[in-house]
């Protein structure tokens, strides 16, 4: 019994992930990502193409790596945000499953990281609070780096807003969690940075002894671990740069303690390290400015002027707008103290202009950290209550409308019987009443359409649960054939119902009010193919993808639905073992998407009817799949809402090709159209 249980448990997990294969893949890719991130991404894609039994968690890990690599190594936060959305989409059907709770929380925290860097603190808090709420429901948390991400975000906001004591507290919590979350190179970089951040926070709030404690421990941590990562490309340079930054910060502490000799000594250590080629010239410039200010304060004018000239030469070679502003401020102070007022007046206007431009470019929104989390939770609870009240209102409205219509009909019949002798007058009265009733029914139709959308949306969760339960029951040991057949019927019926509900939710798509955003079509088509390959595997089919990269302004969810409908149709009407091709290419001012199959084809007399809503041109798939007749009609609505076209070419027995043409438009920036806005300089 024990062996049987353990074997069933193992098989179930193997559907989710394959760590024996992918752990080594992601370990190699992580080592490559710092020096060659683009090659690391290609390496991961190649590994996934060679593996035919990809699980949900495998796909989730792929999108997690791509999001992290694009954000941290390539600086492409918008593309990273798309991959974070893909992480959530990959596990969308596993919501409520404890096996995926940490994965969902990690995706929400990753999204919060990006939003925090973009200074969208409100949304960052909303996503992180959802992630934290998920973690609170887990009894044993395996990965403490999730909580460190949350505390790191609170540290950053507190520090930027001048709440240095709070920042130190949040930083210490993050450091504790990072120290217990593994020995990866990426984690090593985060830990040394957090030592430095906490020291700076304590220094800013006047606790210099605490600041020295964390700076010295940070230097010790760098020395103890540098040998471990000596083979990682650029790691030795990174360690020296980090030590130089800490030397400069220690110099600040000694100056605040009144020991100018030690302060100058540590400043010069920093400059000797970070003024080297391929090191952090911005930090070296900032520290040189502190040395020059110290010389001015000590009346060492020749040394101060020599330092200022050295900084000027460095700024001309390695421009840094913040250090440029500090240099001009120090120069103006020198001119004012030297009595050179004419030269001072000439330099003050450019300095003020530079200062104003820097202040406008880096605004710091204010956020009440202590109250924000509680506010978000209370708003969430209120939203749930309002949603329930809205549903009750809809049901009550339906009852009232039905009662009014029934009463109106009864009154009409009674009047007709009562005044049968006055036929002509009665006809006129009935006409008026019919007009009123028609108006009421039109309004009722609109409300019923809205209700249908609400009901369809709410039916998704219980039907998804039903499918999950049948899958769980079928995963148990041997069952009687009758039970297996009934469970399979329930699973098939549930899947069909879920498909129909999804189609109903996408009905009546129009251009007005439809939100569009820049979408990387290569990424969209790739993860659409990745997700549907699972369905194709059931019929031993292969989906090939050939795409020209382009970023377009479209509604990502709607276009995904069109592509998904066409690929599902290709799978449904193709024989076992067939090949399906998905092609994306630019032609003139349009982007063409083709979905080709080698299936049963479409007769000529049905080709004009397949795009009609509730069409009679329905045929079962090659394996008996049940058709609904809504997918192609909804696809045409979505494409036409994007000012595009959809058409088909097919011969019975020779396969079918569906074409989607969408006009190429980009988001405008500075009144230009063309290159995607985040790739512009």
XYZ file of C-alpha atoms in Angstrom:
681
model
C 0.000 0.000 0.000
C 2.804 2.422 0.911
C 4.696 1.721 -2.335
C 1.512 2.143 -4.364
C 0.732 5.498 -2.712
C 4.263 6.826 -3.173
C 4.346 5.794 -6.832
C 1.018 7.541 -7.526
C 2.231 10.668 -5.739
C 5.425 10.711 -7.784
C 3.552 10.303 -11.075
C 1.303 13.221 -10.227
C 4.256 15.506 -9.524
C 5.977 14.388 -12.722
C 3.116 15.969 -14.624
C 4.080 19.323 -13.113
C 7.880 19.361 -13.438
C 10.976 17.429 -14.467
C 13.776 18.620 -12.143
C 16.163 15.818 -13.163
C 16.382 17.412 -16.609
C 15.755 21.122 -16.001
C 17.699 21.746 -12.745
C 20.983 21.337 -14.593
C 19.712 23.415 -17.533
C 18.743 26.394 -15.365
C 21.962 26.149 -13.302
C 24.043 26.494 -16.483
C 21.819 29.261 -17.823
C 22.158 31.266 -14.587
C 25.957 31.128 -14.836
C 25.729 32.333 -18.443
C 23.216 35.116 -17.728
C 25.645 37.594 -16.134
C 28.185 37.552 -18.970
C 25.999 36.597 -21.963
C 22.271 36.993 -21.177
C 21.129 36.692 -24.805
C 22.954 33.367 -25.213
C 21.496 32.169 -21.902
C 17.958 32.829 -23.187
C 18.687 30.952 -26.436
C 20.168 28.066 -24.435
C 16.976 27.709 -22.351
C 14.726 27.867 -25.452
C 16.828 25.198 -27.136
C 16.606 22.939 -24.064
C 12.810 23.219 -24.021
C 12.548 22.421 -27.723
C 14.475 19.183 -27.142
C 12.110 18.070 -24.349
C 8.666 16.860 -25.444
C 6.963 16.347 -22.044
C 7.162 19.820 -20.562
C 5.112 20.254 -17.361
C 3.339 23.296 -15.939
C 6.114 24.036 -13.441
C 8.761 23.578 -16.131
C 7.034 26.222 -18.229
C 6.676 28.454 -15.156
C 10.437 28.160 -14.438
C 11.192 29.047 -18.056
C 9.177 32.275 -17.862
C 10.690 33.075 -14.421
C 14.218 32.795 -15.829
C 13.321 34.901 -18.882
C 11.696 37.576 -16.708
C 14.704 37.735 -14.345
C 17.242 37.761 -17.188
C 15.443 40.536 -19.090
C 15.012 42.669 -15.956
C 18.397 42.259 -14.248
C 20.816 41.524 -17.103
C 19.252 43.282 -20.117
C 17.320 46.075 -18.354
C 14.143 45.327 -20.370
C 11.566 45.777 -17.610
C 8.536 45.977 -19.938
C 9.471 42.660 -21.596
C 10.170 41.214 -18.146
C 6.665 42.244 -17.076
C 5.203 40.308 -20.036
C 7.064 37.174 -18.921
C 5.783 37.680 -15.352
C 2.245 37.720 -16.802
C 3.154 34.490 -18.614
C 4.230 32.948 -15.270
C 0.791 33.688 -13.810
C -0.943 32.449 -16.972
C 1.005 29.163 -16.941
C -0.391 28.269 -13.482
C -3.803 29.903 -13.909
C -5.674 26.588 -13.638
C -3.782 25.627 -10.450
C -5.140 28.463 -8.307
C -5.873 27.125 -4.843
C -3.500 24.169 -5.277
C -0.968 24.260 -2.350
C 1.662 22.836 -4.706
C 1.597 26.133 -6.668
C 1.032 28.641 -3.827
C 4.682 29.731 -3.572
C 4.929 29.970 -7.372
C 1.973 32.346 -7.556
C 3.394 34.440 -4.687
C 6.809 34.597 -6.384
C 5.234 35.867 -9.626
C 3.309 38.573 -7.754
C 6.476 39.671 -5.909
C 8.410 39.736 -9.187
C 5.745 42.006 -10.662
C 5.921 44.222 -7.558
C 9.711 44.520 -8.033
C 9.252 45.897 -11.559
C 6.469 48.294 -10.529
C 8.584 49.571 -7.598
C 11.486 50.401 -9.950
C 8.975 52.193 -12.197
C 7.875 54.165 -9.063
C 4.335 52.793 -9.330
C 4.280 52.192 -5.576
C 0.506 51.806 -5.334
C 0.373 48.854 -7.741
C 3.604 47.451 -6.270
C 1.974 47.333 -2.836
C -1.190 45.771 -4.275
C 0.723 42.906 -5.935
C 3.058 42.320 -2.981
C 0.165 42.290 -0.503
C -1.602 39.607 -2.580
C 1.611 37.584 -2.564
C 1.995 38.058 1.184
C -1.611 36.949 1.746
C -0.832 33.718 -0.137
C 2.326 33.133 1.920
C 0.431 33.628 5.179
C -1.698 30.616 4.257
C 1.337 28.339 3.852
C 2.378 26.600 7.070
C 5.964 25.810 6.054
C 7.605 28.343 3.720
C 10.431 26.727 1.749
C 11.895 29.792 -0.008
C 12.624 32.750 2.287
C 13.794 34.836 -0.702
C 10.116 35.550 -1.391
C 9.757 37.485 1.866
C 13.128 39.182 1.267
C 11.750 40.617 -1.988
C 8.841 42.150 -0.081
C 11.111 43.696 2.581
C 13.580 44.923 -0.058
C 10.767 46.877 -1.706
C 9.766 48.445 1.629
C 13.433 49.324 2.246
C 13.788 51.092 -1.113
C 10.658 53.209 -0.686
C 11.521 54.131 2.911
C 15.080 55.121 1.975
C 14.004 57.244 -1.001
C 11.484 59.082 1.174
C 14.006 59.786 3.960
C 12.633 57.322 6.542
C 16.117 55.929 7.201
C 15.390 54.165 10.517
C 12.461 52.288 8.940
C 14.661 51.541 5.920
C 17.344 50.003 8.168
C 14.729 47.827 9.880
C 13.280 46.541 6.585
C 16.809 46.021 5.201
C 17.823 43.923 8.227
C 14.743 41.699 7.760
C 15.564 41.247 4.065
C 19.223 40.447 4.865
C 18.216 37.775 7.395
C 15.971 36.099 4.833
C 18.579 36.330 2.043
C 21.295 34.742 4.207
C 19.114 31.638 4.616
C 17.954 31.339 1.003
C 20.933 29.790 -0.813
C 24.440 30.409 -2.177
C 23.795 31.399 -5.785
C 25.883 34.169 -7.367
C 22.786 36.334 -7.782
C 22.000 35.892 -4.086
C 25.633 36.763 -3.211
C 25.268 40.096 -5.034
C 22.019 40.884 -3.225
C 23.455 40.085 0.217
C 26.533 42.332 -0.145
C 24.310 45.138 -1.464
C 22.000 44.781 1.528
C 24.944 45.098 3.992
C 25.843 48.347 2.237
C 22.217 49.594 2.167
C 21.708 49.017 5.903
C 24.987 50.773 6.718
C 23.964 53.800 4.622
C 20.563 53.925 6.354
C 22.108 53.934 9.831
C 24.672 56.545 8.767
C 21.896 58.815 7.449
C 19.943 58.652 10.735
C 23.018 59.392 12.896
C 23.815 55.870 14.175
C 27.439 55.761 12.979
C 28.510 52.808 15.150
C 25.762 50.636 13.673
C 26.724 51.842 10.191
C 30.391 50.795 10.708
C 29.213 47.417 12.018
C 27.314 46.616 8.784
C 29.982 48.073 6.449
C 32.736 45.998 8.098
C 30.595 42.857 8.001
C 29.885 43.559 4.319
C 33.627 43.766 3.550
C 34.203 40.562 5.517
C 31.396 38.824 3.586
C 32.962 39.880 0.251
C 36.405 38.584 1.252
C 35.043 35.262 2.552
C 33.021 34.496 -0.597
C 35.068 35.949 -3.480
C 36.966 32.668 -3.999
C 33.669 30.764 -4.406
C 32.717 32.821 -7.482
C 36.218 33.395 -8.900
C 35.340 31.411 -12.056
C 32.227 33.483 -12.807
C 32.902 36.038 -15.529
C 33.258 39.625 -14.203
C 32.774 38.398 -10.603
C 36.306 39.513 -9.461
C 35.683 43.000 -10.849
C 32.261 43.109 -9.161
C 33.786 42.206 -5.772
C 36.401 44.977 -6.034
C 33.801 47.549 -7.129
C 31.583 46.611 -4.169
C 34.516 46.942 -1.754
C 35.350 50.362 -3.210
C 31.785 51.573 -2.683
C 31.875 50.407 0.949
C 35.248 52.138 1.491
C 33.678 55.400 0.305
C 30.709 54.970 2.641
C 33.044 54.205 5.581
C 34.831 57.448 4.750
C 31.498 59.273 5.153
C 31.071 57.716 8.611
C 34.527 58.812 9.819
C 33.929 62.364 8.575
C 30.671 62.476 10.526
C 32.588 61.234 13.589
C 35.126 64.068 13.104
C 38.077 61.884 12.055
C 38.991 63.580 8.755
C 42.268 61.681 8.420
C 40.603 58.264 8.326
C 37.802 59.646 6.202
C 40.272 60.856 3.550
C 42.151 57.530 3.719
C 39.026 55.461 2.957
C 37.940 57.919 0.254
C 41.257 57.424 -1.536
C 40.921 53.630 -1.281
C 37.589 53.904 -3.080
C 39.007 56.161 -5.810
C 42.044 53.895 -6.397
C 39.706 50.942 -7.044
C 36.784 52.414 -9.000
C 38.756 54.839 -11.204
C 40.251 51.831 -12.994
C 39.125 50.819 -16.485
C 35.828 48.820 -16.527
C 35.144 49.759 -12.869
C 32.517 52.121 -11.379
C 33.650 55.572 -12.555
C 30.447 57.186 -11.262
C 31.248 56.105 -7.700
C 34.879 57.226 -8.077
C 33.718 60.671 -9.274
C 31.302 61.018 -6.343
C 34.063 60.145 -3.837
C 36.524 62.541 -5.525
C 33.960 65.309 -5.067
C 33.874 64.504 -1.344
C 37.695 64.711 -1.215
C 37.640 68.074 -3.025
C 34.992 69.387 -0.600
C 37.171 68.228 2.319
C 40.198 70.058 0.868
C 38.154 73.242 0.413
C 36.991 73.000 4.039
C 40.623 72.568 5.182
C 41.748 75.569 3.035
C 43.969 73.309 0.904
C 43.167 75.214 -2.290
C 45.908 73.792 -4.601
C 44.935 70.210 -3.705
C 41.217 71.020 -4.044
C 41.653 72.664 -7.464
C 43.774 69.742 -8.686
C 41.064 67.317 -7.557
C 38.359 69.381 -9.303
C 40.328 69.289 -12.569
C 40.762 65.520 -12.266
C 36.992 65.136 -11.729
C 36.287 67.383 -14.726
C 38.458 65.166 -16.949
C 36.641 62.042 -15.705
C 33.192 63.607 -16.243
C 34.100 64.527 -19.822
C 34.954 60.862 -20.493
C 32.306 59.164 -18.321
C 29.284 61.481 -18.098
C 27.121 61.270 -14.962
C 24.419 63.924 -14.582
C 24.201 63.673 -10.781
C 27.967 64.023 -10.348
C 27.927 66.809 -12.944
C 25.433 68.682 -10.764
C 27.545 68.131 -7.630
C 30.680 69.366 -9.444
C 28.934 72.576 -10.520
C 27.609 73.129 -6.973
C 31.115 72.728 -5.469
C 32.538 74.998 -8.159
C 29.929 77.681 -7.391
C 30.689 77.454 -3.664
C 34.387 77.945 -4.397
C 33.705 80.975 -6.640
C 31.399 82.537 -4.048
C 33.860 82.019 -1.172
C 36.703 83.363 -3.341
C 34.796 86.555 -4.177
C 34.644 85.827 -7.913
C 31.076 87.073 -8.259
C 31.094 87.769 -12.018
C 32.184 84.218 -12.784
C 29.733 82.954 -10.144
C 26.828 84.756 -11.875
C 27.801 83.224 -15.227
C 27.716 79.641 -13.874
C 24.675 79.852 -11.584
C 22.001 79.837 -14.346
C 23.207 76.594 -16.074
C 23.510 74.991 -12.628
C 19.897 75.849 -11.716
C 18.649 74.613 -15.089
C 20.512 71.309 -14.653
C 19.206 70.947 -11.115
C 15.571 71.554 -12.171
C 15.812 69.001 -15.012
C 17.218 66.370 -12.644
C 14.470 67.024 -10.065
C 11.739 66.665 -12.715
C 13.284 63.447 -14.043
C 13.387 61.790 -10.600
C 10.212 62.582 -8.635
C 9.640 60.471 -5.518
C 5.928 59.748 -4.911
C 4.891 59.693 -1.278
C 3.390 56.484 0.075
C 2.317 55.788 3.657
C 4.014 52.417 4.110
C 2.576 51.676 7.551
C -1.053 52.063 6.515
C -0.948 51.014 2.846
C -1.086 47.262 3.398
C -4.102 47.476 5.733
C -5.843 49.850 3.292
C -5.345 47.405 0.436
C -6.757 44.506 2.454
C -9.797 46.520 3.509
C -10.406 47.656 -0.097
C -10.158 44.046 -1.246
C -12.752 42.921 1.310
C -15.033 45.800 0.342
C -14.730 44.808 -3.330
C -15.857 41.267 -2.487
C -18.874 42.587 -0.588
C -19.787 44.950 -3.441
C -19.483 42.106 -5.956
C -21.917 39.968 -3.956
C -24.327 42.905 -3.615
C -24.142 43.500 -7.377
C -25.034 39.867 -8.094
C -28.007 40.055 -5.750
C -29.121 43.281 -7.431
C -28.985 41.619 -10.884
C -31.132 38.710 -9.716
C -33.622 41.055 -8.067
C -33.761 43.167 -11.237
C -34.550 40.085 -13.328
C -37.401 39.148 -11.002
C -38.812 42.706 -11.127
C -38.590 42.857 -14.943
C -40.268 39.485 -15.348
C -43.026 40.561 -12.941
C -43.568 43.825 -14.794
C -43.693 42.059 -18.177
C -46.120 39.444 -16.843
C -48.311 42.130 -15.309
C -48.257 44.133 -18.542
C -49.328 41.132 -20.587
C -52.155 40.381 -18.134
C -53.365 43.969 -18.352
C -53.245 43.886 -22.150
C -55.315 40.671 -22.290
C -57.808 42.062 -19.852
C -58.198 45.289 -21.833
C -58.555 43.362 -25.080
C -61.353 41.244 -23.617
C -62.983 44.276 -21.971
C -63.018 46.531 -25.013
C -63.482 44.094 -27.893
C -66.340 46.188 -29.304
C -64.125 49.201 -29.799
C -61.702 47.380 -32.085
C -60.166 50.331 -33.892
C -59.478 52.283 -30.716
C -58.163 49.163 -29.053
C -55.701 48.572 -31.919
C -54.251 52.052 -31.421
C -53.929 51.529 -27.684
C -52.303 48.131 -28.199
C -49.812 49.688 -30.629
C -48.772 52.232 -27.968
C -48.497 49.551 -25.337
C -46.470 47.340 -27.706
C -43.994 50.183 -28.260
C -43.542 50.570 -24.505
C -43.148 46.823 -24.108
C -40.585 46.711 -26.952
C -38.533 49.398 -25.212
C -38.672 47.447 -21.963
C -37.686 44.225 -23.712
C -34.760 45.958 -25.445
C -33.498 47.176 -22.079
C -34.136 43.723 -20.648
C -32.079 42.189 -23.467
C -29.142 44.447 -22.639
C -29.377 43.533 -18.970
C -29.686 39.827 -19.809
C -26.545 40.065 -21.973
C -24.699 41.615 -19.050
C -26.071 38.930 -16.746
C -24.979 36.222 -19.175
C -21.417 37.580 -19.076
C -21.476 37.605 -15.262
C -22.959 34.117 -14.981
C -20.544 32.730 -17.604
C -17.605 34.261 -15.757
C -18.746 32.844 -12.387
C -19.344 29.382 -13.886
C -15.670 29.038 -14.852
C -14.433 28.387 -11.304
C -16.855 25.536 -10.392
C -16.410 23.877 -13.795
C -12.616 24.148 -13.502
C -12.933 22.587 -10.048
C -15.068 19.778 -11.492
C -12.402 19.050 -14.143
C -9.667 19.084 -11.490
C -11.669 16.698 -9.274
C -12.236 14.232 -12.127
C -8.528 14.346 -13.015
C -7.714 13.707 -9.355
C -10.136 10.768 -9.161
C -8.792 9.270 -12.395
C -5.235 9.486 -11.016
C -6.062 6.980 -8.247
C -5.152 3.317 -8.682
C -7.256 0.827 -10.562
C -10.925 1.708 -10.956
C -13.774 -0.263 -12.489
C -14.208 0.347 -16.210
C -17.695 1.775 -15.668
C -16.340 4.337 -13.190
C -13.512 5.276 -15.515
C -15.959 5.800 -18.369
C -18.230 7.997 -16.219
C -15.267 10.063 -14.985
C -14.015 10.492 -18.552
C -17.486 11.631 -19.637
C -17.548 14.163 -16.769
C -14.068 15.411 -17.683
C -14.954 15.724 -21.388
C -18.266 17.480 -20.653
C -16.556 19.865 -18.243
C -13.833 20.701 -20.773
C -16.435 21.346 -23.475
C -18.431 23.549 -21.093
C -15.313 25.519 -20.156
C -14.512 26.108 -23.829
C -18.066 27.308 -24.479
C -17.941 29.669 -21.461
C -14.641 31.113 -22.690
C -16.239 31.744 -26.109
C -19.274 33.396 -24.496
C -17.029 35.765 -22.530
C -15.391 36.921 -25.769
C -18.662 37.599 -27.655
C -19.628 41.062 -28.869
C -16.069 42.441 -29.089
C -16.006 45.994 -30.508
C -13.219 48.532 -31.043
C -14.743 51.144 -28.725
C -13.350 50.841 -25.197
C -10.953 48.002 -26.067
C -7.589 48.643 -24.382
C -4.426 48.143 -26.425
C -0.817 47.918 -25.331
C 2.544 47.227 -26.994
C 2.852 43.457 -27.485
C 5.877 41.468 -28.684
C 4.242 39.176 -31.264
C 7.111 36.674 -31.102
C 6.609 36.278 -27.350
C 2.805 36.114 -27.694
C 2.893 33.447 -30.424
C 5.644 31.496 -28.627
C 3.855 31.003 -25.331
C 0.536 30.402 -27.117
C 2.208 27.540 -29.026
C 3.945 26.336 -25.846
C 0.656 26.115 -23.946
C -1.300 24.420 -26.749
C 1.458 21.885 -27.440
C 0.040 20.015 -24.417
C -3.272 19.600 -26.267
C -1.487 18.646 -29.495
C 0.500 15.978 -27.637
C -2.766 14.122 -26.968
C -2.948 13.423 -30.743
C 0.854 13.107 -31.159
C 0.894 16.275 -33.252
C 3.718 18.820 -33.545
C 3.277 22.594 -33.760
C 6.077 24.419 -35.627
C 6.556 28.175 -35.137
C 8.186 30.591 -37.597
C 7.858 34.247 -36.572
C 9.336 37.610 -37.575
C 9.822 39.720 -34.446
C 7.699 42.853 -34.178
C 6.010 44.850 -31.422
C 2.435 46.038 -32.132
C -0.310 47.948 -30.367
C -3.050 45.329 -29.853
C -5.201 43.882 -27.092
C -2.961 41.023 -25.976
C -5.728 38.832 -24.454
C -8.055 39.198 -27.473
C -5.366 38.436 -30.079
C -4.232 35.480 -27.955
C -7.821 34.192 -28.093
C -7.849 34.422 -31.941
C -4.550 32.540 -32.308
C -5.645 29.951 -29.718
C -8.977 29.355 -31.536
C -7.201 28.796 -34.876
C -4.565 26.429 -33.424
C -7.225 24.462 -31.474
C -9.224 24.084 -34.730
C -6.082 22.863 -36.507
C -5.506 20.291 -33.751
C -9.170 19.238 -33.794
C -9.454 18.683 -37.565
C -5.980 17.182 -38.173
C -5.247 13.449 -37.948
C -3.029 11.862 -35.330
C 0.680 12.595 -35.873
C 0.047 15.535 -38.229
C 2.166 18.711 -38.388
C 0.744 22.184 -37.747
C 2.587 25.335 -38.841
C 2.178 28.793 -37.256
C 3.789 31.623 -39.253
C 4.047 35.337 -38.418
C 5.456 37.746 -41.014
C 5.348 41.385 -42.110
C 3.800 42.276 -45.473
C 3.639 45.957 -46.483
C 1.709 47.764 -43.710
C 0.225 44.606 -42.147
C 1.334 41.704 -39.998
C 0.092 38.341 -41.310
C -0.436 35.316 -39.064
C -0.983 31.952 -40.807
C -2.129 28.704 -39.172
C -1.659 25.761 -41.547
C -2.807 22.177 -41.052
C -2.930 18.997 -43.128
C -6.380 17.982 -41.930
C -9.691 17.073 -43.501
C -10.236 20.483 -45.128
C -13.454 22.510 -45.515
C -15.941 21.996 -48.379
C -16.440 25.012 -50.634
C -20.145 25.351 -49.748
C -19.327 25.682 -46.008
C -16.442 28.170 -46.267
C -18.817 31.128 -46.454
C -20.685 30.073 -43.282
C -17.935 29.164 -40.804
C -17.488 32.764 -39.578
C -21.218 33.223 -38.788
C -22.409 33.256 -35.173
C -24.449 30.101 -34.335
C -23.615 28.673 -37.739
C -24.961 25.293 -38.890
C -21.569 24.508 -40.497
C -20.417 22.343 -37.581
C -18.424 19.139 -37.956
C -16.846 16.859 -35.346
C -13.032 16.631 -35.138
C -10.939 13.726 -36.369
C -11.120 12.158 -32.891
C -14.788 12.949 -32.359
C -14.196 16.382 -30.722
C -17.464 18.275 -30.224
C -17.811 21.607 -32.114
C -19.599 24.700 -30.740
C -19.526 26.997 -33.766
C -18.592 30.129 -31.800
C -14.777 30.281 -32.012
C -14.375 31.526 -35.608
C -17.253 34.032 -35.293
C -15.684 35.505 -32.142
C -12.268 35.542 -33.834
C -13.677 37.579 -36.712
C -15.205 40.094 -34.243
C -11.834 40.512 -32.484
C -9.826 40.886 -35.712
C -12.290 43.401 -37.197
C -12.192 45.360 -33.905
C -8.434 45.740 -34.647
C -9.283 46.981 -38.212
C -7.969 43.680 -39.572
C -9.230 40.808 -41.739
C -9.512 37.025 -41.371
C -10.035 34.534 -44.209
C -9.519 30.877 -45.113
C -8.136 28.776 -47.979
C -8.964 25.085 -47.998
C -9.481 22.011 -50.158
C -11.237 18.907 -48.800
C -8.642 16.288 -47.886
C -5.683 18.653 -48.495
C -5.710 20.739 -45.297
C -6.710 24.274 -44.337
C -4.879 27.578 -43.887
C -6.392 30.451 -41.875
C -5.005 33.965 -42.409
C -5.180 36.910 -39.979
C -4.056 40.350 -41.186
C -3.623 43.176 -38.640
C -2.474 46.711 -39.586
C 0.945 47.555 -38.085
C 0.708 50.453 -35.623
C 3.047 51.411 -32.781
C 2.552 53.479 -29.659
C 3.512 57.093 -30.356
C 6.387 58.762 -28.535
C 7.419 62.336 -29.357
C 5.029 62.196 -32.358
C 6.971 59.424 -34.116
C 5.815 56.029 -35.244
C 8.034 53.049 -35.902
C 10.506 51.560 -33.424
C 8.891 50.153 -30.204
C 8.956 52.931 -27.616
C 10.997 51.085 -24.953
C 13.834 50.386 -27.425
C 14.385 54.039 -28.214
C 17.273 55.984 -26.687
